Each structure stands twice: as structure tokens, then as C-alpha cells.
Short mmCIF file of C-alpha atoms in Angstrom, two decimals:
data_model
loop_
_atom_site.label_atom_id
_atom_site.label_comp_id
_atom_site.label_asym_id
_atom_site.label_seq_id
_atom_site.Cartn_x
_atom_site.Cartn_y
_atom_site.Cartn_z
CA UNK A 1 -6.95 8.71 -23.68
CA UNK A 2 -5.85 11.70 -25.55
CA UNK A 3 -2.43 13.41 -24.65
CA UNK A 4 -3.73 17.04 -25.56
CA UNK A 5 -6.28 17.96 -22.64
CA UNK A 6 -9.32 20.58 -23.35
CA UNK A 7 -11.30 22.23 -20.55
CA UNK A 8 -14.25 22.63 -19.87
CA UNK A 9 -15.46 19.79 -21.87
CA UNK A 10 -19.03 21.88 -22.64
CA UNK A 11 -19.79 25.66 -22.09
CA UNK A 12 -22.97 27.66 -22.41
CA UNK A 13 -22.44 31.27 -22.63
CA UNK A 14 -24.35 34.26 -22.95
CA UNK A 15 -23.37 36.72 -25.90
CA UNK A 16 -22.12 39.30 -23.17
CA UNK A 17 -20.18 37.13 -21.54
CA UNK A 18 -16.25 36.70 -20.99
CA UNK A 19 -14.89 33.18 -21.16
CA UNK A 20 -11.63 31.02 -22.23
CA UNK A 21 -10.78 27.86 -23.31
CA UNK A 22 -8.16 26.43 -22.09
CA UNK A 23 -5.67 23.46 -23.83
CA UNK A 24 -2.47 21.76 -22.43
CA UNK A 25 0.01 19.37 -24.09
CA UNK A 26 2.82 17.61 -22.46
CA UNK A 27 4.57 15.72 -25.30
CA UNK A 28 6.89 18.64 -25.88
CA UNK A 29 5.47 19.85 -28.93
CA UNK A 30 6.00 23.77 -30.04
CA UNK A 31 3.92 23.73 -32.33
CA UNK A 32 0.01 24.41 -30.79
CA UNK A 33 -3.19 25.09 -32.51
CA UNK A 34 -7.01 25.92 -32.63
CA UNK A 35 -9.73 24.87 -34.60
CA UNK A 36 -13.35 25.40 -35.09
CA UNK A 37 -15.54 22.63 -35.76
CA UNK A 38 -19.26 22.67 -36.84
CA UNK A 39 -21.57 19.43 -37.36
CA UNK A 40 -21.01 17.38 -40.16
CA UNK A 41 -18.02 19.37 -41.16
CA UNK A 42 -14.40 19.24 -40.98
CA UNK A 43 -11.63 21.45 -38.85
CA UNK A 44 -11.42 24.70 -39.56
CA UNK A 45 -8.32 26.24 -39.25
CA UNK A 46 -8.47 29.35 -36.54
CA UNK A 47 -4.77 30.15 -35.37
CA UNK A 48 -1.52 28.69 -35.26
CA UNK A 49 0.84 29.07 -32.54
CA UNK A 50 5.28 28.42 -32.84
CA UNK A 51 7.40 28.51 -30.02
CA UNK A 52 4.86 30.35 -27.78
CA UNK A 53 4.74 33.19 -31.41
CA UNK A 54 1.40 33.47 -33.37
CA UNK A 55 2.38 31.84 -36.89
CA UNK A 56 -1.25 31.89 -38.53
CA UNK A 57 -4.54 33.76 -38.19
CA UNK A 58 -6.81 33.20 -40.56
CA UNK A 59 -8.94 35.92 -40.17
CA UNK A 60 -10.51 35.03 -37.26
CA UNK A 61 -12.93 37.77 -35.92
CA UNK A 62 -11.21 39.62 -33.00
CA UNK A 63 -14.17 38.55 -30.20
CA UNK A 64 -11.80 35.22 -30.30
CA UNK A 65 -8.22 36.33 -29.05
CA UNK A 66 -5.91 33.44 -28.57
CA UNK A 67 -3.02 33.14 -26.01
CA UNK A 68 -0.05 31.11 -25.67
CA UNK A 69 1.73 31.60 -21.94
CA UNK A 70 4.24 28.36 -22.46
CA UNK A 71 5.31 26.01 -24.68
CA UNK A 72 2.44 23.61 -22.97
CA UNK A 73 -0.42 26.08 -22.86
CA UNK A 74 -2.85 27.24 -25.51
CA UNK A 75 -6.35 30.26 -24.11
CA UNK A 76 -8.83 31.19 -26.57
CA UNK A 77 -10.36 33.79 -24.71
CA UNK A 78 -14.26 34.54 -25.97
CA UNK A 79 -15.94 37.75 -25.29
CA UNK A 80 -19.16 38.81 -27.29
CA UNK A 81 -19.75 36.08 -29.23
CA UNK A 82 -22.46 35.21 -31.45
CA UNK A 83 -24.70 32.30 -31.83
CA UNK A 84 -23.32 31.18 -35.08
CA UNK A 85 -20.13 30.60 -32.43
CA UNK A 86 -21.77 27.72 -31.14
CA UNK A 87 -19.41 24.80 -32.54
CA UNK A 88 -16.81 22.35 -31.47
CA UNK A 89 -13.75 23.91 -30.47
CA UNK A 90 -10.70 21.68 -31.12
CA UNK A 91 -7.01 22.28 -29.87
CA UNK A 92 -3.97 20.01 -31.64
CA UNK A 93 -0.18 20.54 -31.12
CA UNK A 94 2.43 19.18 -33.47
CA UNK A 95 6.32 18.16 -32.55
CA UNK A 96 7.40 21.68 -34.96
CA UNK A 97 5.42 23.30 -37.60
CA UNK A 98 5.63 21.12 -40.79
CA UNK A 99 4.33 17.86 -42.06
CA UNK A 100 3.98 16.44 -38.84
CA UNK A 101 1.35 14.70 -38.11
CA UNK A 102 -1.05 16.44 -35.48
CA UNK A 103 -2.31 15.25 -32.13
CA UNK A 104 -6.03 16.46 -31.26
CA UNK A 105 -8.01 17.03 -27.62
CA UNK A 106 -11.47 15.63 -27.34
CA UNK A 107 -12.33 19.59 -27.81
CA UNK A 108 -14.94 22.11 -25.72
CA UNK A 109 -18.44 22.21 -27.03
CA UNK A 110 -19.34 25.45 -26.84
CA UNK A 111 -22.78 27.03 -27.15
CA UNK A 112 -23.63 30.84 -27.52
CA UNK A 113 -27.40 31.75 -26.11
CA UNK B 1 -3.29 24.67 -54.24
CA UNK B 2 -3.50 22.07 -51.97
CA UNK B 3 -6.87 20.26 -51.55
CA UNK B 4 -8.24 17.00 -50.11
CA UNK B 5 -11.24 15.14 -52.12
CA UNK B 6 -13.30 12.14 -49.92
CA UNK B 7 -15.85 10.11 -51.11
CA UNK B 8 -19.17 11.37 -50.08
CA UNK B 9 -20.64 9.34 -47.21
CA UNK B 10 -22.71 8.07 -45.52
CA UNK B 11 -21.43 4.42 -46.01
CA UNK B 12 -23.86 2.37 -44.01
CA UNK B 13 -21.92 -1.23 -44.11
CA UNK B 14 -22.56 -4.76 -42.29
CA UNK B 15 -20.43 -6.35 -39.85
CA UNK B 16 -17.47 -8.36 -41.91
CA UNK B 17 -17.90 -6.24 -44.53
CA UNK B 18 -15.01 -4.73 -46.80
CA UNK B 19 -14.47 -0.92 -46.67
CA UNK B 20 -12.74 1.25 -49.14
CA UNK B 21 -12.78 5.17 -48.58
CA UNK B 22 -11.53 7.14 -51.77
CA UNK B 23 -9.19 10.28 -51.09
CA UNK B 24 -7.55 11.84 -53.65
CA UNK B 25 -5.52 15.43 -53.14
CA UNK B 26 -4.05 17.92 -55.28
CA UNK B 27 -1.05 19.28 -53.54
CA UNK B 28 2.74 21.13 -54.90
CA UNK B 29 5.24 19.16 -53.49
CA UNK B 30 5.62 15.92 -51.96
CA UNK B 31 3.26 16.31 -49.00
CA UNK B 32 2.63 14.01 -45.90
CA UNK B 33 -0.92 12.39 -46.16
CA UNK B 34 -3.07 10.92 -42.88
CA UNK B 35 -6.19 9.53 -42.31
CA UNK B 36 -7.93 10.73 -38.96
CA UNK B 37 -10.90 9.17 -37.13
CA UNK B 38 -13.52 10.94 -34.79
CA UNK B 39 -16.30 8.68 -32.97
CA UNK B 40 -19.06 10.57 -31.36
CA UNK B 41 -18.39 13.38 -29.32
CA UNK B 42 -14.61 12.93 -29.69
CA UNK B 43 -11.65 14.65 -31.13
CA UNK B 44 -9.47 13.73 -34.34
CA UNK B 45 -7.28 10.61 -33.46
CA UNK B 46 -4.70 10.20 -36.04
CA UNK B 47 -5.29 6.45 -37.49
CA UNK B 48 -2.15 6.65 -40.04
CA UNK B 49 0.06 7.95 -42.01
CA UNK B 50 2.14 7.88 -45.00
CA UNK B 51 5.61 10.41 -45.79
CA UNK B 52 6.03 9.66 -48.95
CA UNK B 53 5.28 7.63 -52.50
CA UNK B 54 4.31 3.79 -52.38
CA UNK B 55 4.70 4.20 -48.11
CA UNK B 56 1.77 2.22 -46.60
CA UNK B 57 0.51 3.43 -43.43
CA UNK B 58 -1.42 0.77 -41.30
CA UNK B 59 -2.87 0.51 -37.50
CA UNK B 60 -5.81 -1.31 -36.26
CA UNK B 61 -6.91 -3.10 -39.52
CA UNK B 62 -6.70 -0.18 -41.81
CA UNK B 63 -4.56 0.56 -44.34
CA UNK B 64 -3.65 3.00 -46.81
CA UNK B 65 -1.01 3.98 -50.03
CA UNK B 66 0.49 6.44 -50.90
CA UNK B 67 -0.07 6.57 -54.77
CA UNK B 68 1.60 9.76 -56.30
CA UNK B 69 0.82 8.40 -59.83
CA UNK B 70 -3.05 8.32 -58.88
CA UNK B 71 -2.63 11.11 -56.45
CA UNK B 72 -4.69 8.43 -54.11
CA UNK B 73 -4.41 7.74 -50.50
CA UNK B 74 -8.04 5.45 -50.03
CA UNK B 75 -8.37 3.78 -46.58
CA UNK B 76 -9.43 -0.04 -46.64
CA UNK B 77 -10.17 -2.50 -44.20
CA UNK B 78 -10.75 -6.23 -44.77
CA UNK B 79 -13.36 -6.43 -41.76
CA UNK B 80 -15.65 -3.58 -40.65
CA UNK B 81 -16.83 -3.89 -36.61
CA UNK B 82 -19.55 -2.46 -35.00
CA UNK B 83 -17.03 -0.35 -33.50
CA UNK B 84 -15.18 1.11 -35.96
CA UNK B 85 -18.53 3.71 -36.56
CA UNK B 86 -16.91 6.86 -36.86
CA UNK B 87 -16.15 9.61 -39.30
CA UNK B 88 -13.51 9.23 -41.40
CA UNK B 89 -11.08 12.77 -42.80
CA UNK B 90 -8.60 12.25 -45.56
CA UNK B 91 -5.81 15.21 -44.46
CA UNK B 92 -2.64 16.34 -45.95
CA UNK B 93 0.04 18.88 -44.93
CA UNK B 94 2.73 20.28 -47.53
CA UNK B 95 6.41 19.12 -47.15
CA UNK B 96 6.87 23.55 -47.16
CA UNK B 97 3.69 24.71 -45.56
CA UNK B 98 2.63 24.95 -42.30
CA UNK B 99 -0.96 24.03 -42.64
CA UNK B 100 -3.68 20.89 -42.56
CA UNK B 101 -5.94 20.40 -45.48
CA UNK B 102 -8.99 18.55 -44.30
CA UNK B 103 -11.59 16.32 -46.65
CA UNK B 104 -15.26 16.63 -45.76
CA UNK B 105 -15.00 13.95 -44.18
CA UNK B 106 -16.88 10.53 -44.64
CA UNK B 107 -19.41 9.43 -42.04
CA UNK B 108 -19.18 5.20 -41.33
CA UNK B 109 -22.25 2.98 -39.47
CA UNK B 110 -21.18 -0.50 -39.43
CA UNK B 111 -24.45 -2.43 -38.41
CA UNK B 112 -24.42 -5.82 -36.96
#
């Protein structure tokens, strides 16, 4: 059983639609983050959250806006997407930023009609 | 820069068998290395670790070293199961940075 819990497990959304993604962690890590994961590939880095502060972006188009409310919370709020969207979307958390090793949910599989 | 390299899969192995997955990295630093494992329809579970030079990180059969004179961190395991099926990412993180670099990835069958 993973400690870092993802809902909804699968969503199918239209490219008009408004959704989030929601992630929760209750190790006591402050150190939260978001990936994007097609088939056959590795992670991608999206964002990177510190103490509840957005550390990283990497350029992540703005119809993904991610939101940390407390230290054991982590939204990525979709609106607009596009089909190339559809992917794995994986949330980890880490005890600080660092070389720490990170803990991953089983993820939301998202898919954009 | 920092940078992972796997061996290319798939590795399509028998039951019993010896496995050895190559990982190499190019890093600044002294970074922390890991090995994660995601069966089917999972996330990444962390299967070890390593901190620094000549550590060995172990857990469930596998192992790997830290080699900073090879710049290696392969995973081995003496005894493939059916269940250990799975694809397998080589990862580091920087001792300074704040960031995961990922291999491809390598993709395991273990048949009976």
C-alpha cells in the first residue's frame, strides 16, 4: 500500500472541461511534487512544491495550475486540456527538498476526449 | 549535467534466472542514486538506495553499488520470479539540487 494517496484513480475529460487532481501525504514530508507520465516513458518533472511555496515549474503550460493548501495536500487543477494530456499523472513527496529519496502514489490516469 | 543511462530493455528472462540492469550517470557532485520499480498500472516504489561511494543498497533480492570510479549503479538479482515483472528506472538526485533524473527505464518479463 502506498503512503502518498491519488484521487480519482482514472478520469475522462472533455477538452472544455474543469477538473483537479487531488494528492495527500501523511508522513510529514514538505517537500510535494507532480509528474507527468506517458507509456513506455519515464517521470517527467511538472512542479515542485516546499513548505506549501512553488520551488520548480518547468514550463508547464498554464491549462495545468497546481495548488498546495497544507503541508499534506497537493491540486493540479486541469482546465482546457488537450489530447496529447492524456498520460499518467504521478504525485511524490520527499522528507525536504534534496537527495532524499522520493515516495510515489499509484497516480490518476487521465484521458482528454 | 546530470543524466541517468539504462540499458535498453526489454529483458525477457526465465524463472531462476540471473539479472543484471546497467545504469551509469553523469552527475557534479556526489549525488544520491536509487533504483525504482513500477508493475502494471502502479506508481514508482522506491526498491533502494545508495548515499554515497562503495554503499550497497539491497531489499527484496536486489542489490546494487555505488561505483564512483565506474560511475555505475547496475541492479542484480541472483533469482528472477515471475513476480518481479516490472519496469525498472535507474534515478539520481544531486547532493545541491533539488531535482530527480530519471533513466528510460528498462522493461522486465520473467517467464516461468
Amino acid at each position: 500500500d502506498t503512503e502518498v494517496t491519488q484521487t480519482p484513480k482514472h478520469l475522462v475529460m472533455g477538452m472544455t472541461n474543469k477538473k483537479s487532481l487531488k494528492c495527500e501525504q501523511h508522513m510529514g514530508h514538505r517537500a510535494m511534487y507532480w509528474y507527468k507520465q506517458k507509456a513506455k516513458k519515464p517521470p517527467e518533472l511538472m512542479f515542485v512544491y516546499s513548505y506549501e511555496k512553488l520551488s520548480i515549474n518547468e514550463s508547464v503550460p498554464s491549462r495545468f495550475s497546481p495548488e498546495c493548501p497544507n503541508s499534506s495536500l497537493l491540486n493540479l487543477h486541469l482546465h482546457a486540456l488537450q489530447p496529447e494530456d492524456s498520460a499518467l499523472y504521478l504525485c511524490a513527496s520527499s522528507q525536504v527538498l534534496g537527495n532524499q529519496p522520493q515516495h510515489f502514489g499509484d497516480g490518476t490516469r487521465l484521458s482528454i476526449l | 549535467g546530470n543524466s541517468v543511462t539504462q540499458m535498453e530493455g526489454p529483458v525477457t528472462l526465465s524463472e531462476e534466472a540471473f539479472l543484471t540492469i546497467n545504469c551509469t550517470y553523469t552527475a557534479t557532485g556526489y549525488p544520491s542514486l536509487f533504483w525504482y520499480v513500477q508493475y502494471p498500472g502502479e506508481g514508482l516504489q522506491l526498491l533502494l538506495k545508495a548515499t554515497k561511494a562503495d554503499d550497497k543498497g539491497s531489499n527484496k533480492g536486489f542489490e546494487a553499488t555505488y561505483r564512483k570510479e565506474t560511475t555505475s549503479f547496475h541492479l542484480e538479482k541472483g533469482s528472477v520470479q515471475v513476480s518481479d515483472s516490472a519496469v525498472y528506472f535507474c534515478a539520481l538526485t544531486p547532493n545541491t539540487g533539488n531535482q530527480f533524473y530519471f533513466g528510460t527505464g528498462t522493461s522486465l518479463t520473467v517467464i516461468p
